Amino acid sequence: PQAMMVRAAARTASAAASSPLPSTHTATVPSRRLAACAVASALLCSSSSSSVVGASRPVVSAAARTRPAAAFLIPRTQTPGAAAAAAAAPLRPLRMSSSSSSSAASEPSAADPSDAAISDVPIAQNLEGVRSRITACLSAHNLPPSSARLVAVSKTKPLNLLAAAYDAGQRHFGENYAQECMSKAEEMPDDVRWHFIGPLQSNKAAPLVKRVGLDKLACVETVSTMKLANKLNRAAGEMVAEAEEAEGEGGEKKKKTLGIYLQVNTSGESTKSGASPGPDLVALASSISRDCPHLSIDGLMTIGAPGDYTCFDALVQCREEV
């Protein structure tokens, strides 16, 4: 297999068994190098049958009519010499819906009120199942637990489900909408780390950084333009200046940079965001490294065309070039 893919899918208690699920956010690491800190993602699970899939291709059950586009992330920091961890994990079917365009979508004002009534979702049980399979996969290849990180994709989910996941030990969550991310960050404990995984409008960059805070905002994974990078860098810089002033007055030391992933349009589809592979991507990475001292390029991300996994090969090549 070319990659390790760790996935988890979910459905709400009100969803019929045959209903397609929200698309998952997938972390993929090339088999030539397993990331020292591979970022995996999952949806909050309402079914204990949710699965983690280790494969170079996603496995979709007959219930899914369309094959989803996959988001591949390649962290910058990697350790050499690791075999493909996917080989150790059994393959299990995963029901998923096709993903939507990466263009900016209208944000929900809040999670569906009806979701708040969900009380029988076995969050802790599902998380334990996911973690057990990740641990088994890593152990089979003599890799430490720190080699993989599970990020629970909590977009549109009510706070009671996030709280249940938190109580079960989950600390990293992924959000698609700026307003929702900001609101949840203010409600959840301070040791939660937030990953922004949706399209981010430049006018929402500063509010996102300032309301969530550099310490709690782990990464913005959809940066594809200098305009957005500059907005994030400026906001992060202002946060750093405030933190340094507080440190001078005896305050605790704060994080100095904001982690980002560069989004790459490897499929060439006009409906998808991202820098073009090749010179455009290299120029973007160079400009950010030179002009945005408060940003740290931690990896690359792409949303591949449905069924076309040459997009992942292209992303591997992009990483080599960058």
mmCIF file with all atom_site columns, C-alpha atoms in Angstrom, residues 38-250:
data_model
loop_
_atom_site.group_PDB
_atom_site.id
_atom_site.type_symbol
_atom_site.label_atom_id
_atom_site.label_alt_id
_atom_site.label_comp_id
_atom_site.label_asym_id
_atom_site.label_entity_id
_atom_site.label_seq_id
_atom_site.pdbx_PDB_ins_code
_atom_site.Cartn_x
_atom_site.Cartn_y
_atom_site.Cartn_z
_atom_site.occupancy
_atom_site.B_iso_or_equiv
_atom_site.pdbx_formal_charge
_atom_site.auth_seq_id
_atom_site.auth_comp_id
_atom_site.auth_asym_id
_atom_site.auth_atom_id
_atom_site.pdbx_PDB_model_num
ATOM 1   C CA . ALA A 1 38  ? 0.367   11.904 11.505 1.00 0.00 ? 38  ALA A CA 1
ATOM 2   C CA . VAL A 1 39  ? -2.918  13.736 11.764 1.00 0.00 ? 39  VAL A CA 1
ATOM 3   C CA . ALA A 1 40  ? -5.934  11.472 11.592 1.00 0.00 ? 40  ALA A CA 1
ATOM 4   C CA . SER A 1 41  ? -9.519  12.687 11.664 1.00 0.00 ? 41  SER A CA 1
ATOM 5   C CA . ALA A 1 42  ? -12.890 11.295 12.582 1.00 0.00 ? 42  ALA A CA 1
ATOM 6   C CA . LEU A 1 43  ? -16.529 12.212 12.835 1.00 0.00 ? 43  LEU A CA 1
ATOM 7   C CA . LEU A 1 44  ? -18.176 11.898 16.214 1.00 0.00 ? 44  LEU A CA 1
ATOM 8   C CA . CYS A 1 45  ? -19.582 8.391  16.106 1.00 0.00 ? 45  CYS A CA 1
ATOM 9   C CA . SER A 1 46  ? -23.117 7.388  16.915 1.00 0.00 ? 46  SER A CA 1
ATOM 10  C CA . SER A 1 47  ? -22.677 3.775  15.908 1.00 0.00 ? 47  SER A CA 1
ATOM 11  C CA . SER A 1 48  ? -20.291 1.349  17.530 1.00 0.00 ? 48  SER A CA 1
ATOM 12  C CA . SER A 1 49  ? -19.815 -0.258 14.136 1.00 0.00 ? 49  SER A CA 1
ATOM 13  C CA . SER A 1 50  ? -17.891 2.759  12.842 1.00 0.00 ? 50  SER A CA 1
ATOM 14  C CA . SER A 1 51  ? -14.594 1.597  11.458 1.00 0.00 ? 51  SER A CA 1
ATOM 15  C CA . VAL A 1 52  ? -11.020 2.604  11.013 1.00 0.00 ? 52  VAL A CA 1
ATOM 16  C CA . VAL A 1 53  ? -9.767  1.629  7.596  1.00 0.00 ? 53  VAL A CA 1
ATOM 17  C CA . GLY A 1 54  ? -6.145  0.872  6.883  1.00 0.00 ? 54  GLY A CA 1
ATOM 18  C CA . ALA A 1 55  ? -5.693  0.801  3.137  1.00 0.00 ? 55  ALA A CA 1
ATOM 19  C CA . SER A 1 56  ? -4.287  2.633  0.167  1.00 0.00 ? 56  SER A CA 1
ATOM 20  C CA . ARG A 1 57  ? -7.852  3.018  -1.124 1.00 0.00 ? 57  ARG A CA 1
ATOM 21  C CA . PRO A 1 58  ? -10.983 3.797  0.903  1.00 0.00 ? 58  PRO A CA 1
ATOM 22  C CA . VAL A 1 59  ? -13.429 0.924  1.272  1.00 0.00 ? 59  VAL A CA 1
ATOM 23  C CA . VAL A 1 60  ? -17.043 1.899  0.653  1.00 0.00 ? 60  VAL A CA 1
ATOM 24  C CA . SER A 1 61  ? -20.019 -0.360 1.248  1.00 0.00 ? 61  SER A CA 1
ATOM 25  C CA . ALA A 1 62  ? -22.804 -0.977 -1.226 1.00 0.00 ? 62  ALA A CA 1
ATOM 26  C CA . ALA A 1 63  ? -24.941 1.499  0.687  1.00 0.00 ? 63  ALA A CA 1
ATOM 27  C CA . ALA A 1 64  ? -22.850 4.371  -0.656 1.00 0.00 ? 64  ALA A CA 1
ATOM 28  C CA . ARG A 1 65  ? -23.829 5.233  -4.197 1.00 0.00 ? 65  ARG A CA 1
ATOM 29  C CA . THR A 1 66  ? -20.929 7.533  -4.900 1.00 0.00 ? 66  THR A CA 1
ATOM 30  C CA . ARG A 1 67  ? -17.253 7.330  -4.040 1.00 0.00 ? 67  ARG A CA 1
ATOM 31  C CA . PRO A 1 68  ? -16.174 10.318 -1.944 1.00 0.00 ? 68  PRO A CA 1
ATOM 32  C CA . ALA A 1 69  ? -13.352 12.686 -2.563 1.00 0.00 ? 69  ALA A CA 1
ATOM 33  C CA . ALA A 1 70  ? -10.619 12.226 0.023  1.00 0.00 ? 70  ALA A CA 1
ATOM 34  C CA . ALA A 1 71  ? -8.588  14.888 1.770  1.00 0.00 ? 71  ALA A CA 1
ATOM 35  C CA . PHE A 1 72  ? -4.961  13.913 2.045  1.00 0.00 ? 72  PHE A CA 1
ATOM 36  C CA . LEU A 1 73  ? -2.622  15.590 4.505  1.00 0.00 ? 73  LEU A CA 1
ATOM 37  C CA . ILE A 1 74  ? 1.136   15.175 4.510  1.00 0.00 ? 74  ILE A CA 1
ATOM 38  C CA . PRO A 1 75  ? 2.821   16.517 7.643  1.00 0.00 ? 75  PRO A CA 1
ATOM 39  C CA . ARG A 1 76  ? 6.163   18.207 7.209  1.00 0.00 ? 76  ARG A CA 1
ATOM 40  C CA . THR A 1 77  ? 7.915   16.369 10.044 1.00 0.00 ? 77  THR A CA 1
ATOM 41  C CA . GLN A 1 78  ? 8.346   12.702 9.232  1.00 0.00 ? 78  GLN A CA 1
ATOM 42  C CA . THR A 1 79  ? 10.491  9.779  10.289 1.00 0.00 ? 79  THR A CA 1
ATOM 43  C CA . PRO A 1 80  ? 12.197  7.591  7.645  1.00 0.00 ? 80  PRO A CA 1
ATOM 44  C CA . GLY A 1 81  ? 12.249  3.835  7.343  1.00 0.00 ? 81  GLY A CA 1
ATOM 45  C CA . ALA A 1 82  ? 8.732   2.937  8.474  1.00 0.00 ? 82  ALA A CA 1
ATOM 46  C CA . ALA A 1 83  ? 6.741   0.349  6.547  1.00 0.00 ? 83  ALA A CA 1
ATOM 47  C CA . ALA A 1 84  ? 3.180   1.019  5.508  1.00 0.00 ? 84  ALA A CA 1
ATOM 48  C CA . ALA A 1 85  ? 1.185   0.747  8.706  1.00 0.00 ? 85  ALA A CA 1
ATOM 49  C CA . ALA A 1 86  ? -1.918  -0.017 6.707  1.00 0.00 ? 86  ALA A CA 1
ATOM 50  C CA . ALA A 1 87  ? -0.736  -3.546 6.051  1.00 0.00 ? 87  ALA A CA 1
ATOM 51  C CA . ALA A 1 88  ? -1.419  -4.541 9.648  1.00 0.00 ? 88  ALA A CA 1
ATOM 52  C CA . ALA A 1 89  ? -4.967  -3.249 9.890  1.00 0.00 ? 89  ALA A CA 1
ATOM 53  C CA . PRO A 1 90  ? -7.914  -5.347 8.679  1.00 0.00 ? 90  PRO A CA 1
ATOM 54  C CA . LEU A 1 91  ? -10.111 -3.738 6.047  1.00 0.00 ? 91  LEU A CA 1
ATOM 55  C CA . ARG A 1 92  ? -13.680 -2.990 6.985  1.00 0.00 ? 92  ARG A CA 1
ATOM 56  C CA . PRO A 1 93  ? -16.453 -1.274 4.998  1.00 0.00 ? 93  PRO A CA 1
ATOM 57  C CA . LEU A 1 94  ? -17.113 2.395  5.564  1.00 0.00 ? 94  LEU A CA 1
ATOM 58  C CA . ARG A 1 95  ? -20.320 4.109  4.484  1.00 0.00 ? 95  ARG A CA 1
ATOM 59  C CA . MET A 1 96  ? -19.706 7.625  3.256  1.00 0.00 ? 96  MET A CA 1
ATOM 60  C CA . SER A 1 97  ? -21.355 10.254 1.111  1.00 0.00 ? 97  SER A CA 1
ATOM 61  C CA . SER A 1 98  ? -19.671 12.163 -1.663 1.00 0.00 ? 98  SER A CA 1
ATOM 62  C CA . SER A 1 99  ? -18.004 15.320 -0.441 1.00 0.00 ? 99  SER A CA 1
ATOM 63  C CA . SER A 1 100 ? -19.134 18.726 -1.536 1.00 0.00 ? 100 SER A CA 1
ATOM 64  C CA . SER A 1 101 ? -17.159 21.444 -3.249 1.00 0.00 ? 101 SER A CA 1
ATOM 65  C CA . SER A 1 102 ? -14.506 23.193 -1.197 1.00 0.00 ? 102 SER A CA 1
ATOM 66  C CA . SER A 1 103 ? -15.908 26.594 -2.082 1.00 0.00 ? 103 SER A CA 1
ATOM 67  C CA . ALA A 1 104 ? -17.056 28.696 0.853  1.00 0.00 ? 104 ALA A CA 1
ATOM 68  C CA . ALA A 1 105 ? -20.354 27.530 2.268  1.00 0.00 ? 105 ALA A CA 1
ATOM 69  C CA . SER A 1 106 ? -22.826 29.360 4.433  1.00 0.00 ? 106 SER A CA 1
ATOM 70  C CA . GLU A 1 107 ? -22.209 28.648 8.083  1.00 0.00 ? 107 GLU A CA 1
ATOM 71  C CA . PRO A 1 108 ? -24.878 27.173 10.313 1.00 0.00 ? 108 PRO A CA 1
ATOM 72  C CA . SER A 1 109 ? -25.738 29.468 13.184 1.00 0.00 ? 109 SER A CA 1
ATOM 73  C CA . ALA A 1 110 ? -25.697 26.487 15.517 1.00 0.00 ? 110 ALA A CA 1
ATOM 74  C CA . ALA A 1 111 ? -26.013 22.735 15.542 1.00 0.00 ? 111 ALA A CA 1
ATOM 75  C CA . ASP A 1 112 ? -29.458 21.346 14.751 1.00 0.00 ? 112 ASP A CA 1
ATOM 76  C CA . PRO A 1 113 ? -31.502 21.761 17.963 1.00 0.00 ? 113 PRO A CA 1
ATOM 77  C CA . SER A 1 114 ? -32.860 18.254 17.490 1.00 0.00 ? 114 SER A CA 1
ATOM 78  C CA . ASP A 1 115 ? -29.319 16.903 17.837 1.00 0.00 ? 115 ASP A CA 1
ATOM 79  C CA . ALA A 1 116 ? -29.179 18.249 21.379 1.00 0.00 ? 116 ALA A CA 1
ATOM 80  C CA . ALA A 1 117 ? -31.642 15.563 22.428 1.00 0.00 ? 117 ALA A CA 1
ATOM 81  C CA . ILE A 1 118 ? -29.230 12.816 21.451 1.00 0.00 ? 118 ILE A CA 1
ATOM 82  C CA . SER A 1 119 ? -28.193 11.136 24.663 1.00 0.00 ? 119 SER A CA 1
ATOM 83  C CA . ASP A 1 120 ? -27.595 7.537  23.665 1.00 0.00 ? 120 ASP A CA 1
ATOM 84  C CA . VAL A 1 121 ? -24.644 8.052  21.332 1.00 0.00 ? 121 VAL A CA 1
ATOM 85  C CA . PRO A 1 122 ? -21.829 5.754  22.596 1.00 0.00 ? 122 PRO A CA 1
ATOM 86  C CA . ILE A 1 123 ? -19.055 8.315  22.150 1.00 0.00 ? 123 ILE A CA 1
ATOM 87  C CA . ALA A 1 124 ? -16.661 6.802  24.684 1.00 0.00 ? 124 ALA A CA 1
ATOM 88  C CA . GLN A 1 125 ? -17.170 3.308  23.287 1.00 0.00 ? 125 GLN A CA 1
ATOM 89  C CA . ASN A 1 126 ? -16.605 4.437  19.719 1.00 0.00 ? 126 ASN A CA 1
ATOM 90  C CA . LEU A 1 127 ? -13.493 6.407  20.622 1.00 0.00 ? 127 LEU A CA 1
ATOM 91  C CA . GLU A 1 128 ? -12.055 3.411  22.439 1.00 0.00 ? 128 GLU A CA 1
ATOM 92  C CA . GLY A 1 129 ? -12.655 1.256  19.379 1.00 0.00 ? 129 GLY A CA 1
ATOM 93  C CA . VAL A 1 130 ? -10.916 3.737  17.094 1.00 0.00 ? 130 VAL A CA 1
ATOM 94  C CA . ARG A 1 131 ? -7.980  4.163  19.451 1.00 0.00 ? 131 ARG A CA 1
ATOM 95  C CA . SER A 1 132 ? -7.562  0.429  19.896 1.00 0.00 ? 132 SER A CA 1
ATOM 96  C CA . ARG A 1 133 ? -7.260  -0.124 16.166 1.00 0.00 ? 133 ARG A CA 1
ATOM 97  C CA . ILE A 1 134 ? -4.814  2.761  15.787 1.00 0.00 ? 134 ILE A CA 1
ATOM 98  C CA . THR A 1 135 ? -2.717  1.398  18.649 1.00 0.00 ? 135 THR A CA 1
ATOM 99  C CA . ALA A 1 136 ? -2.728  -2.097 17.164 1.00 0.00 ? 136 ALA A CA 1
ATOM 100 C CA . CYS A 1 137 ? -1.655  -0.730 13.794 1.00 0.00 ? 137 CYS A CA 1
ATOM 101 C CA . LEU A 1 138 ? 1.223   1.226  15.317 1.00 0.00 ? 138 LEU A CA 1
ATOM 102 C CA . SER A 1 139 ? 2.315   -1.630 17.561 1.00 0.00 ? 139 SER A CA 1
ATOM 103 C CA . ALA A 1 140 ? 2.517   -3.986 14.598 1.00 0.00 ? 140 ALA A CA 1
ATOM 104 C CA . HIS A 1 141 ? 5.205   -1.722 13.163 1.00 0.00 ? 141 HIS A CA 1
ATOM 105 C CA . ASN A 1 142 ? 7.002   -0.871 16.411 1.00 0.00 ? 142 ASN A CA 1
ATOM 106 C CA . LEU A 1 143 ? 5.884   2.742  16.291 1.00 0.00 ? 143 LEU A CA 1
ATOM 107 C CA . PRO A 1 144 ? 5.189   4.835  19.402 1.00 0.00 ? 144 PRO A CA 1
ATOM 108 C CA . PRO A 1 145 ? 1.656   6.034  20.211 1.00 0.00 ? 145 PRO A CA 1
ATOM 109 C CA . SER A 1 146 ? 2.757   9.603  19.424 1.00 0.00 ? 146 SER A CA 1
ATOM 110 C CA . SER A 1 147 ? 3.153   8.616  15.752 1.00 0.00 ? 147 SER A CA 1
ATOM 111 C CA . ALA A 1 148 ? -0.557  9.211  15.128 1.00 0.00 ? 148 ALA A CA 1
ATOM 112 C CA . ARG A 1 149 ? -3.072  11.747 16.356 1.00 0.00 ? 149 ARG A CA 1
ATOM 113 C CA . LEU A 1 150 ? -6.833  11.403 16.199 1.00 0.00 ? 150 LEU A CA 1
ATOM 114 C CA . VAL A 1 151 ? -8.744  14.586 15.348 1.00 0.00 ? 151 VAL A CA 1
ATOM 115 C CA . ALA A 1 152 ? -12.493 14.282 15.901 1.00 0.00 ? 152 ALA A CA 1
ATOM 116 C CA . VAL A 1 153 ? -14.373 16.173 13.196 1.00 0.00 ? 153 VAL A CA 1
ATOM 117 C CA . SER A 1 154 ? -17.105 17.806 15.225 1.00 0.00 ? 154 SER A CA 1
ATOM 118 C CA . LYS A 1 155 ? -18.661 20.190 12.707 1.00 0.00 ? 155 LYS A CA 1
ATOM 119 C CA . THR A 1 156 ? -22.393 20.763 13.278 1.00 0.00 ? 156 THR A CA 1
ATOM 120 C CA . LYS A 1 157 ? -22.353 18.446 16.303 1.00 0.00 ? 157 LYS A CA 1
ATOM 121 C CA . PRO A 1 158 ? -23.861 19.756 19.571 1.00 0.00 ? 158 PRO A CA 1
ATOM 122 C CA . LEU A 1 159 ? -21.688 20.534 22.564 1.00 0.00 ? 159 LEU A CA 1
ATOM 123 C CA . ASN A 1 160 ? -23.002 17.615 24.606 1.00 0.00 ? 160 ASN A CA 1
ATOM 124 C CA . LEU A 1 161 ? -21.407 15.195 22.145 1.00 0.00 ? 161 LEU A CA 1
ATOM 125 C CA . LEU A 1 162 ? -18.122 17.095 22.213 1.00 0.00 ? 162 LEU A CA 1
ATOM 126 C CA . ALA A 1 163 ? -18.261 17.082 25.996 1.00 0.00 ? 163 ALA A CA 1
ATOM 127 C CA . ALA A 1 164 ? -18.757 13.320 25.977 1.00 0.00 ? 164 ALA A CA 1
ATOM 128 C CA . ALA A 1 165 ? -15.736 12.919 23.715 1.00 0.00 ? 165 ALA A CA 1
ATOM 129 C CA . TYR A 1 166 ? -13.740 15.235 25.962 1.00 0.00 ? 166 TYR A CA 1
ATOM 130 C CA . ASP A 1 167 ? -14.679 13.218 29.028 1.00 0.00 ? 167 ASP A CA 1
ATOM 131 C CA . ALA A 1 168 ? -13.432 10.139 27.154 1.00 0.00 ? 168 ALA A CA 1
ATOM 132 C CA . GLY A 1 169 ? -10.044 11.804 26.702 1.00 0.00 ? 169 GLY A CA 1
ATOM 133 C CA . GLN A 1 170 ? -10.404 13.396 23.239 1.00 0.00 ? 170 GLN A CA 1
ATOM 134 C CA . ARG A 1 171 ? -8.622  16.750 23.002 1.00 0.00 ? 171 ARG A CA 1
ATOM 135 C CA . HIS A 1 172 ? -8.267  17.518 19.263 1.00 0.00 ? 172 HIS A CA 1
ATOM 136 C CA . PHE A 1 173 ? -11.356 18.538 17.292 1.00 0.00 ? 173 PHE A CA 1
ATOM 137 C CA . GLY A 1 174 ? -11.856 19.639 13.672 1.00 0.00 ? 174 GLY A CA 1
ATOM 138 C CA . GLU A 1 175 ? -14.299 22.350 12.593 1.00 0.00 ? 175 GLU A CA 1
ATOM 139 C CA . ASN A 1 176 ? -15.388 23.571 9.136  1.00 0.00 ? 176 ASN A CA 1
ATOM 140 C CA . TYR A 1 177 ? -17.069 26.846 9.989  1.00 0.00 ? 177 TYR A CA 1
ATOM 141 C CA . ALA A 1 178 ? -15.365 29.842 11.592 1.00 0.00 ? 178 ALA A CA 1
ATOM 142 C CA . GLN A 1 179 ? -18.308 31.030 13.685 1.00 0.00 ? 179 GLN A CA 1
ATOM 143 C CA . GLU A 1 180 ? -19.026 27.548 14.981 1.00 0.00 ? 180 GLU A CA 1
ATOM 144 C CA . CYS A 1 181 ? -15.376 26.970 15.801 1.00 0.00 ? 181 CYS A CA 1
ATOM 145 C CA . MET A 1 182 ? -15.152 30.240 17.708 1.00 0.00 ? 182 MET A CA 1
ATOM 146 C CA . SER A 1 183 ? -18.328 29.569 19.667 1.00 0.00 ? 183 SER A CA 1
ATOM 147 C CA . LYS A 1 184 ? -17.335 26.044 20.619 1.00 0.00 ? 184 LYS A CA 1
ATOM 148 C CA . ALA A 1 185 ? -13.823 27.127 21.604 1.00 0.00 ? 185 ALA A CA 1
ATOM 149 C CA . GLU A 1 186 ? -15.348 29.551 24.096 1.00 0.00 ? 186 GLU A CA 1
ATOM 150 C CA . GLU A 1 187 ? -17.547 26.842 25.588 1.00 0.00 ? 187 GLU A CA 1
ATOM 151 C CA . MET A 1 188 ? -15.114 23.921 25.714 1.00 0.00 ? 188 MET A CA 1
ATOM 152 C CA . PRO A 1 189 ? -12.189 23.608 28.191 1.00 0.00 ? 189 PRO A CA 1
ATOM 153 C CA . ASP A 1 190 ? -8.973  25.483 27.440 1.00 0.00 ? 190 ASP A CA 1
ATOM 154 C CA . ASP A 1 191 ? -6.911  22.342 26.866 1.00 0.00 ? 191 ASP A CA 1
ATOM 155 C CA . VAL A 1 192 ? -8.912  21.458 23.731 1.00 0.00 ? 192 VAL A CA 1
ATOM 156 C CA . ARG A 1 193 ? -6.992  22.011 20.486 1.00 0.00 ? 193 ARG A CA 1
ATOM 157 C CA . TRP A 1 194 ? -8.937  23.102 17.402 1.00 0.00 ? 194 TRP A CA 1
ATOM 158 C CA . HIS A 1 195 ? -8.112  22.250 13.781 1.00 0.00 ? 195 HIS A CA 1
ATOM 159 C CA . PHE A 1 196 ? -9.819  24.436 11.179 1.00 0.00 ? 196 PHE A CA 1
ATOM 160 C CA . ILE A 1 197 ? -10.479 22.134 8.203  1.00 0.00 ? 197 ILE A CA 1
ATOM 161 C CA . GLY A 1 198 ? -12.962 24.094 6.091  1.00 0.00 ? 198 GLY A CA 1
ATOM 162 C CA . PRO A 1 199 ? -12.679 26.947 3.586  1.00 0.00 ? 199 PRO A CA 1
ATOM 163 C CA . LEU A 1 200 ? -11.821 30.157 5.432  1.00 0.00 ? 200 LEU A CA 1
ATOM 164 C CA . GLN A 1 201 ? -12.769 33.560 4.087  1.00 0.00 ? 201 GLN A CA 1
ATOM 165 C CA . SER A 1 202 ? -10.011 36.113 4.602  1.00 0.00 ? 202 SER A CA 1
ATOM 166 C CA . ASN A 1 203 ? -12.319 38.475 6.513  1.00 0.00 ? 203 ASN A CA 1
ATOM 167 C CA . LYS A 1 204 ? -12.879 35.763 9.113  1.00 0.00 ? 204 LYS A CA 1
ATOM 168 C CA . ALA A 1 205 ? -9.192  34.941 9.588  1.00 0.00 ? 205 ALA A CA 1
ATOM 169 C CA . ALA A 1 206 ? -8.519  37.538 12.271 1.00 0.00 ? 206 ALA A CA 1
ATOM 170 C CA . PRO A 1 207 ? -11.653 36.815 14.329 1.00 0.00 ? 207 PRO A CA 1
ATOM 171 C CA . LEU A 1 208 ? -10.891 33.097 14.214 1.00 0.00 ? 208 LEU A CA 1
ATOM 172 C CA . VAL A 1 209 ? -7.316  33.532 15.430 1.00 0.00 ? 209 VAL A CA 1
ATOM 173 C CA . LYS A 1 210 ? -8.155  36.093 18.098 1.00 0.00 ? 210 LYS A CA 1
ATOM 174 C CA . ARG A 1 211 ? -11.261 34.456 19.551 1.00 0.00 ? 211 ARG A CA 1
ATOM 175 C CA . VAL A 1 212 ? -9.907  30.912 19.568 1.00 0.00 ? 212 VAL A CA 1
ATOM 176 C CA . GLY A 1 213 ? -6.375  32.029 20.451 1.00 0.00 ? 213 GLY A CA 1
ATOM 177 C CA . LEU A 1 214 ? -2.968  30.820 19.297 1.00 0.00 ? 214 LEU A CA 1
ATOM 178 C CA . ASP A 1 215 ? -2.655  28.369 22.170 1.00 0.00 ? 215 ASP A CA 1
ATOM 179 C CA . LYS A 1 216 ? -5.935  26.629 21.320 1.00 0.00 ? 216 LYS A CA 1
ATOM 180 C CA . LEU A 1 217 ? -5.923  26.917 17.504 1.00 0.00 ? 217 LEU A CA 1
ATOM 181 C CA . ALA A 1 218 ? -3.685  24.012 16.541 1.00 0.00 ? 218 ALA A CA 1
ATOM 182 C CA . CYS A 1 219 ? -3.786  24.469 12.772 1.00 0.00 ? 219 CYS A CA 1
ATOM 183 C CA . VAL A 1 220 ? -5.579  26.061 9.818  1.00 0.00 ? 220 VAL A CA 1
ATOM 184 C CA . GLU A 1 221 ? -5.473  23.349 7.165  1.00 0.00 ? 221 GLU A CA 1
ATOM 185 C CA . THR A 1 222 ? -6.877  25.189 4.126  1.00 0.00 ? 222 THR A CA 1
ATOM 186 C CA . VAL A 1 223 ? -4.454  27.995 3.255  1.00 0.00 ? 223 VAL A CA 1
ATOM 187 C CA . SER A 1 224 ? -4.066  28.448 -0.498 1.00 0.00 ? 224 SER A CA 1
ATOM 188 C CA . THR A 1 225 ? -3.499  32.183 -1.076 1.00 0.00 ? 225 THR A CA 1
ATOM 189 C CA . MET A 1 226 ? -1.138  34.867 0.165  1.00 0.00 ? 226 MET A CA 1
ATOM 190 C CA . LYS A 1 227 ? -4.151  37.032 0.967  1.00 0.00 ? 227 LYS A CA 1
ATOM 191 C CA . LEU A 1 228 ? -5.367  34.532 3.548  1.00 0.00 ? 228 LEU A CA 1
ATOM 192 C CA . ALA A 1 229 ? -1.828  33.828 4.765  1.00 0.00 ? 229 ALA A CA 1
ATOM 193 C CA . ASN A 1 230 ? -1.215  37.549 5.322  1.00 0.00 ? 230 ASN A CA 1
ATOM 194 C CA . LYS A 1 231 ? -4.463  37.929 7.260  1.00 0.00 ? 231 LYS A CA 1
ATOM 195 C CA . LEU A 1 232 ? -3.611  34.966 9.482  1.00 0.00 ? 232 LEU A CA 1
ATOM 196 C CA . ASN A 1 233 ? -0.040  36.163 9.948  1.00 0.00 ? 233 ASN A CA 1
ATOM 197 C CA . ARG A 1 234 ? -1.145  39.671 10.892 1.00 0.00 ? 234 ARG A CA 1
ATOM 198 C CA . ALA A 1 235 ? -3.664  38.376 13.419 1.00 0.00 ? 235 ALA A CA 1
ATOM 199 C CA . ALA A 1 236 ? -1.154  35.913 14.876 1.00 0.00 ? 236 ALA A CA 1
ATOM 200 C CA . GLY A 1 237 ? 1.435   38.689 15.104 1.00 0.00 ? 237 GLY A CA 1
ATOM 201 C CA . GLU A 1 238 ? -0.947  40.887 17.059 1.00 0.00 ? 238 GLU A CA 1
ATOM 202 C CA . MET A 1 239 ? -1.661  38.021 19.432 1.00 0.00 ? 239 MET A CA 1
ATOM 203 C CA . VAL A 1 240 ? 2.070   37.424 19.905 1.00 0.00 ? 240 VAL A CA 1
ATOM 204 C CA . ALA A 1 241 ? 2.685   41.125 20.624 1.00 0.00 ? 241 ALA A CA 1
ATOM 205 C CA . GLU A 1 242 ? -0.040  41.123 23.259 1.00 0.00 ? 242 GLU A CA 1
ATOM 206 C CA . ALA A 1 243 ? 1.371   37.925 24.774 1.00 0.00 ? 243 ALA A CA 1
ATOM 207 C CA . GLU A 1 244 ? 4.904   39.342 24.876 1.00 0.00 ? 244 GLU A CA 1
ATOM 208 C CA . GLU A 1 245 ? 3.659   42.453 26.624 1.00 0.00 ? 245 GLU A CA 1
ATOM 209 C CA . ALA A 1 246 ? 1.901   40.257 29.162 1.00 0.00 ? 246 ALA A CA 1
ATOM 210 C CA . GLU A 1 247 ? 5.039   38.149 29.595 1.00 0.00 ? 247 GLU A CA 1
ATOM 211 C CA . GLY A 1 248 ? 6.967   41.291 30.369 1.00 0.00 ? 248 GLY A CA 1
ATOM 212 C CA . GLU A 1 249 ? 4.519   41.922 33.166 1.00 0.00 ? 249 GLU A CA 1
ATOM 213 C CA . GLY A 1 250 ? 4.974   38.454 34.575 1.00 0.00 ? 250 GLY A CA 1
#
